[in-house]
C-alpha positions as semicolon CSV with decimal commas, in nm:
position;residue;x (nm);y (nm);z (nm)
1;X;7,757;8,768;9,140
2;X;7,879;8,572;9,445
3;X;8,263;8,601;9,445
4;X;8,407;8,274;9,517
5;X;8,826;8,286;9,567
6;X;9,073;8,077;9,348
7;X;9,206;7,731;9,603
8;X;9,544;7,790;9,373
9;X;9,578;8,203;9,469
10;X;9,868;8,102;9,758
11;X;10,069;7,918;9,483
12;X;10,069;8,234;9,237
13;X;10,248;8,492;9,500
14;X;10,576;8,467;9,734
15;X;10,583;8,607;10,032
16;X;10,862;8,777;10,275
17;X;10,916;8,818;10,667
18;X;10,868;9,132;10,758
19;X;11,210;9,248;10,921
20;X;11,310;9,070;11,186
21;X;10,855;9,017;11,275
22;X;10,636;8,751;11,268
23;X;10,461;8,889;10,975
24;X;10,451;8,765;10,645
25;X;10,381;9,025;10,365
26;X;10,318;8,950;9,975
27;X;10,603;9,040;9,748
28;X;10,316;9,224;9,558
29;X;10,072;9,441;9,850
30;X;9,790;9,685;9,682
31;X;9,714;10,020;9,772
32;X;9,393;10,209;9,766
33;X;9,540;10,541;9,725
34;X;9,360;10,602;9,378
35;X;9,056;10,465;9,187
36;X;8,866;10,383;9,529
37;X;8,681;10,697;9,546
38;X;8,364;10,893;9,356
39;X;8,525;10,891;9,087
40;X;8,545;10,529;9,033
41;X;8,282;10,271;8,972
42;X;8,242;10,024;9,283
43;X;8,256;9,724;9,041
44;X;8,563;9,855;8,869
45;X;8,697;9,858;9,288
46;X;8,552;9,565;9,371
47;X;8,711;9,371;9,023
48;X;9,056;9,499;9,106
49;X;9,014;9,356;9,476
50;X;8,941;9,028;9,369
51;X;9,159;9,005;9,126
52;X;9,434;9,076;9,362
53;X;9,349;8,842;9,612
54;X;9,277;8,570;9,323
55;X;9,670;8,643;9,240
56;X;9,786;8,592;9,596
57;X;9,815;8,956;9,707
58;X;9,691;8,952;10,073
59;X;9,780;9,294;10,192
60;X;9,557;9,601;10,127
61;X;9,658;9,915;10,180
62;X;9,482;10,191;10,292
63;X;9,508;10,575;10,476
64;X;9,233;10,791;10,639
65;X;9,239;11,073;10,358
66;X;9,234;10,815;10,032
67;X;8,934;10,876;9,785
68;X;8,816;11,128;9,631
69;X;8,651;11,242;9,888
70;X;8,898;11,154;10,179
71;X;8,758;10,859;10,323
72;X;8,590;10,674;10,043
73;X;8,865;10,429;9,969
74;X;8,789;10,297;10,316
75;X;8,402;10,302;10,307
76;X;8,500;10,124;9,930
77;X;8,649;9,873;10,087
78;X;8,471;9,843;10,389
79;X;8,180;9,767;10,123
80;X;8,400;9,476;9,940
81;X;8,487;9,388;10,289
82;X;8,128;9,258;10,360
83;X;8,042;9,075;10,001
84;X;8,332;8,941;9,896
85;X;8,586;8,894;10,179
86;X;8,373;8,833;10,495
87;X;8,479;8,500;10,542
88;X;8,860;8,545;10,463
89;X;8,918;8,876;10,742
90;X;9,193;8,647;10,919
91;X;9,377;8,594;10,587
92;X;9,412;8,977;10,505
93;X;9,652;9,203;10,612
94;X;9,472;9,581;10,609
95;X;9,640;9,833;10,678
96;X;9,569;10,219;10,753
97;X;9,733;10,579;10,806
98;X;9,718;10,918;10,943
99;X;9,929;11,219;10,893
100;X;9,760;11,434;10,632
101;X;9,438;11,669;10,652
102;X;9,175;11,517;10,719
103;X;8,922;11,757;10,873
104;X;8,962;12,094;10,975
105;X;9,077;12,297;11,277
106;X;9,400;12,214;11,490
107;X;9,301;11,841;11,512
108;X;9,282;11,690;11,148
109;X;9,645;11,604;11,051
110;X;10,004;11,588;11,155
111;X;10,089;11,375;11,442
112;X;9,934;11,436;11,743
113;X;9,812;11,211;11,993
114;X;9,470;11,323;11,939
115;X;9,472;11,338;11,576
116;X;9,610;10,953;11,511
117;X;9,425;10,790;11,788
118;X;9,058;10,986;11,653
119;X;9,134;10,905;11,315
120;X;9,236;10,536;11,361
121;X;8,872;10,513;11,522
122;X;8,726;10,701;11,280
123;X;8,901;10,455;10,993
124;X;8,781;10,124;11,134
125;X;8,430;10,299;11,158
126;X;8,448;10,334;10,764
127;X;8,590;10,016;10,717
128;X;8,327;9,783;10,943
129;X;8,676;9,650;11,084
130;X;8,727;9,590;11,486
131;X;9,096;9,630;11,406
132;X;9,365;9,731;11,149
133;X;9,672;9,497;11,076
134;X;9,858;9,810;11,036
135;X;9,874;10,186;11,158
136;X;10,084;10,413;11,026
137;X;10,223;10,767;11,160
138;X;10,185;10,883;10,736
139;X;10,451;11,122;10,763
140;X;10,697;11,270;10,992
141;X;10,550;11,572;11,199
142;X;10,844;11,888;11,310
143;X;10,619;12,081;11,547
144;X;10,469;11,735;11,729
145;X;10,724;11,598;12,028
146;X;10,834;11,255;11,820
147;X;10,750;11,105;12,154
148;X;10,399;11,157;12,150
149;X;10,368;11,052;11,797
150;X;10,535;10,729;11,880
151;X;10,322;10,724;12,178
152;X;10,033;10,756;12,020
153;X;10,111;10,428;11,790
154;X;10,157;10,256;12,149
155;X;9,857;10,309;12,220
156;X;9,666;10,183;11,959
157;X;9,851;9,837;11,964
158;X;9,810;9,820;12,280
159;X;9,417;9,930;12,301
160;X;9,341;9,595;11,992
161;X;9,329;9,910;11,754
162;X;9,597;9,727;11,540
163;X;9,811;9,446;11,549
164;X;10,142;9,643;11,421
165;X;10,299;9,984;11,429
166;X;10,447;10,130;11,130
167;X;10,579;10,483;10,965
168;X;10,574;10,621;10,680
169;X;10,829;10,860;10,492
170;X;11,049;10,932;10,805
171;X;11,411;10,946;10,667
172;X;11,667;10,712;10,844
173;X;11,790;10,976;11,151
174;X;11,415;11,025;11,219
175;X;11,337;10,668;11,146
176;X;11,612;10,521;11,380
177;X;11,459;10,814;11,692
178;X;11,137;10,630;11,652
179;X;11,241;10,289;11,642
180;X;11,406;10,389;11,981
181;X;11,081;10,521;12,089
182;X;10,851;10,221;12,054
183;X;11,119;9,961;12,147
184;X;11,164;10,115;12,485
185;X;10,770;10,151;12,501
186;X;10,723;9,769;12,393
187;X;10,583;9,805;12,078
188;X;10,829;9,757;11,781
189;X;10,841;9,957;11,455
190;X;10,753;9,664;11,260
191;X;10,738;9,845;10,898
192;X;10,843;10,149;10,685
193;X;10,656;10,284;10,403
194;X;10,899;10,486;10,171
195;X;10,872;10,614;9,799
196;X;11,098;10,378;9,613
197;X;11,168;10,342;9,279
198;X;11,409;10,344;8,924
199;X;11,421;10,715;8,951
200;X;11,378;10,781;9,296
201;X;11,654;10,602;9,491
202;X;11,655;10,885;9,817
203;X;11,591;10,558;10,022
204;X;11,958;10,476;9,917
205;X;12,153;10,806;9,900
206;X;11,970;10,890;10,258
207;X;12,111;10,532;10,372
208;X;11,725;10,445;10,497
209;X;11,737;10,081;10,336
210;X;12,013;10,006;10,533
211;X;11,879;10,166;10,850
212;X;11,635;9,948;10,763
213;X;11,817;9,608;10,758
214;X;12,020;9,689;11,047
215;X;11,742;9,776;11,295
216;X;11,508;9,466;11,162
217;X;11,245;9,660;11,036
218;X;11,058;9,578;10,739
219;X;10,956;9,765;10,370
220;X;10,682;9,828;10,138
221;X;10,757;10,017;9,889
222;X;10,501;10,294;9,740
223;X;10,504;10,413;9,398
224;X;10,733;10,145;9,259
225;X;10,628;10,256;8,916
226;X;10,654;10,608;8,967
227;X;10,288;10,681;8,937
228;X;10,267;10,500;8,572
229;X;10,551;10,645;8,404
230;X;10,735;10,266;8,471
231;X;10,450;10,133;8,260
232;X;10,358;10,142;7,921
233;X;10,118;10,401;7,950
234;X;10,386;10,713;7,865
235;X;10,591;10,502;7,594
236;X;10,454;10,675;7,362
237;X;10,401;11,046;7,528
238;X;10,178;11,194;7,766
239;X;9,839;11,019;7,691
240;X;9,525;11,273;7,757
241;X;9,325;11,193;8,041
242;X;9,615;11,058;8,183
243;X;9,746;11,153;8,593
244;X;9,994;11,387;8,442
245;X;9,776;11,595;8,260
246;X;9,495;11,580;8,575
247;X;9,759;11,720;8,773
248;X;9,663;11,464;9,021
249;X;10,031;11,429;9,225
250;X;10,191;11,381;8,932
251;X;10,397;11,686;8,745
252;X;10,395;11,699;8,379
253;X;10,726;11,832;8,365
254;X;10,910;11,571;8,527
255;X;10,731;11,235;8,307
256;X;10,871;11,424;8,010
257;X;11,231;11,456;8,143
258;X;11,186;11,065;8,228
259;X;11,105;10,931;7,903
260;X;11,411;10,893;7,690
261;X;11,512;10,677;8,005
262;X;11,216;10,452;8,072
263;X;11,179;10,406;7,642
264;X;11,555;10,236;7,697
265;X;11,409;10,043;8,001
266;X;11,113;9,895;7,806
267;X;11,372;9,779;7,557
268;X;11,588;9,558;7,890
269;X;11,230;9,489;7,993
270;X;11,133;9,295;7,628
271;X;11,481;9,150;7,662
272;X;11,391;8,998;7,983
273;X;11,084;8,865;7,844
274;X;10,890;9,128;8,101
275;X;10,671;9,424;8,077
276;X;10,840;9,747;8,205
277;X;10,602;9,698;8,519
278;X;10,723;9,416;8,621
279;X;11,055;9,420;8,571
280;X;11,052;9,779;8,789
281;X;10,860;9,577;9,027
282;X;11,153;9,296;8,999
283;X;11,423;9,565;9,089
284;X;11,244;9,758;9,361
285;X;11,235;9,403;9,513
286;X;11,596;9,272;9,405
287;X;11,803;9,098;9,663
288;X;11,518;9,098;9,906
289;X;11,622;9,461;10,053
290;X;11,267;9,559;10,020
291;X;10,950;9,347;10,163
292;X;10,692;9,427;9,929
293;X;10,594;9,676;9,622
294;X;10,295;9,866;9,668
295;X;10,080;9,857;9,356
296;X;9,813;10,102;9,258
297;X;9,592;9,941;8,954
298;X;9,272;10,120;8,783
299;X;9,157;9,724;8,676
300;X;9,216;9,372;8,747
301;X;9,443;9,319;8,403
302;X;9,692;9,603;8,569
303;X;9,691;9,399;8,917
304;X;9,777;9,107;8,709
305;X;10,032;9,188;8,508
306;X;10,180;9,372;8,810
307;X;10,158;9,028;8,976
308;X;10,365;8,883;8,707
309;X;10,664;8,997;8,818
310;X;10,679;8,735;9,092
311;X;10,809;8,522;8,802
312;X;11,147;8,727;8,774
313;X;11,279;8,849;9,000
314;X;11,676;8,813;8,987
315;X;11,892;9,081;8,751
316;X;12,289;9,042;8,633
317;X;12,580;9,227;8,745
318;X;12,510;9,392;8,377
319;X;12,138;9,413;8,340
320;X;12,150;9,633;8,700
321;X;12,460;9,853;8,583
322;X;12,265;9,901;8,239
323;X;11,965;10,045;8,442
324;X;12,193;10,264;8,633
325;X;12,341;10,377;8,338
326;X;11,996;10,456;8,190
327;X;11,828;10,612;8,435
328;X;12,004;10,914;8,471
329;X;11,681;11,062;8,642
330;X;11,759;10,839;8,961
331;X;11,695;11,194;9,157
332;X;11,346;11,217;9,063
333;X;11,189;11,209;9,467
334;X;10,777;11,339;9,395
335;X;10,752;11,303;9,797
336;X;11,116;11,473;9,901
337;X;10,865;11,751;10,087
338;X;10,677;11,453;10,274
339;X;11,007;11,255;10,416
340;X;11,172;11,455;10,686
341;X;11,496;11,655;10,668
């Protein structure tokens, strides 16, 4: 069936500057991380994608390794790319990453020149793409000179591989050495991806939100629902088939410490006439400190009701010192090994 996309889809989403840029990000982005590999029907993909953009959400998100197998999200996409958004390429942003394995030997991951400029090729390859909105240095490498990972970014603005340079997971010293990098090559730091949510809040107690501010740079947000335990899916336990029991980057242990807290949470949610997506979306993007919340959905009815939020977004004095007071599991970082020390 020929996708056609809504005329009303720019009226259902806000959308934010990106730090002190030119570019304008949706308050809502979605990321490809799961349910855009083998083990997910292309239709099921290609439903959530259009959904999403039907709801406003312009931004895809995307990283070499993403499937299963690494690499699928991105030939999923590519695919959906072709038959349903061929016509609409300048009204996407897509973005992309490297930093973990990839391939084997020396050259498949960290942050070597000759890992991130090979895989950036090797991504818009997959993806049919001539460019990327977006590339991302995934995660902060110790044994690569920061220089040459910056460097490496520089040169794929510069060679029309993207548009934008961005990192991922580098704590605020790190992040503010390679801000200082690209500026004095040319090519700003134009976005940071962090883990951010109710119960993890290291982008606060590490003072990275505020690096952020002060040096212009702009947010998204991954895992603003802490991998589904901020949704309804755990309000009643841990639900078989579910990421927790998989294993899949998500420990068991730590959704059952969390759910006394995010039970009390649904509770403010109801109260706020909100799901408890939503309003975790709402306070991951209170007082505009972050850009956008990067969504994960396994079908368009999750990428709507994620899209909801849009509608509230503002929180009392009260309603955010309840939440503190709830969420006594505000320590609860599932990436703390990925952002640098």
């Amino acid at each position: 069936m020929t996708y056609t996309a809504r005329d009303d889809r720019y009226d259902r989403m806000i959308y934010r500057r990106c730090g002190a840029s030119g570019l304008m990000l949706p308050a809502i982005s979605l990321g490809l991380w799961h349910n855009f590999g083998h083990d997910t029907p292309h239709a099921t993909k290609q439903a959530i994608c259009r959904a999403a953009f039907d709801h406003g959400i312009t931004h895809f998100d995307l990283a070499n390794n993403y499937g299963p197998p690494a690499g699928t999200a991105e030939e999923a996409f590519g695919d959906i790319l072709k038959t349903d958004f061929r016509l609409h390429r300048d009204e996407l942003i897509i973005s992309s990453k490297a930093g973990y394995h990839m391939w084997n030997g020396p050259y498949g991951e960290w942050g070597s020149r000759k890992y991130l400029v090979a895989s950036c090729d090797q991504s818009l390859k997959r993806m049919g793409l001539d460019y990327v909105d977006i590339f991302y240095s995934h995660r902060f490498d110790p044994d690569t000179p920061l220089a040459e990972t910056m460097g490496a970014l520089d040169t794929i603005v510069r060679s029309g591989r993207a548009l934008y340079a961005g990192i991922s997971s580098y704590n605020a010293q790190r992040t503010r050495e390679a801000a200082a990098i690209l500026k004095e090559l040319g090519t700003p730091c134009v976005i940071h991806q962090p883990s951010y949510n109710i119960l993890n809040r290291w982008v606060e107690t590490d003072g990275l939100k505020d690096t952020l501010r002060d040096l212009g740079i702009g947010s998204i947000a991954f895992i603003p629902l802490a991998q589904g335990i901020l949704t309804k899916k755990y309000l009643n336990g841990i639900p078989q088939g579910s990421r927790a029991t998989q294993g899949k980057s998500l420990d068991l242990s730590v959704v059952e410490k969390a759910l006394g807290s995010v039970r009390k949470l649904n509770e403010m949610a109801e109260a706020r006439g909100q799901t408890l997506a939503q309003m975790s979306l709402a306070w991951v993007l209170r007082g505009g400190g972050i850009t956008s919340a990067l969504i994960g959905a396994s079908s368009a009815a999750q990428v709507e009701d994620c899209a909801g939020a849009i509608a509230n977004l503002d929180f009392t004095a009260e309603e955010l010192a309840r939440i503190d007071a709830i969420s006594e599991e505000k320590d609860i970082n599932l990436w703390a090994k990925s952002s640098s020390d």
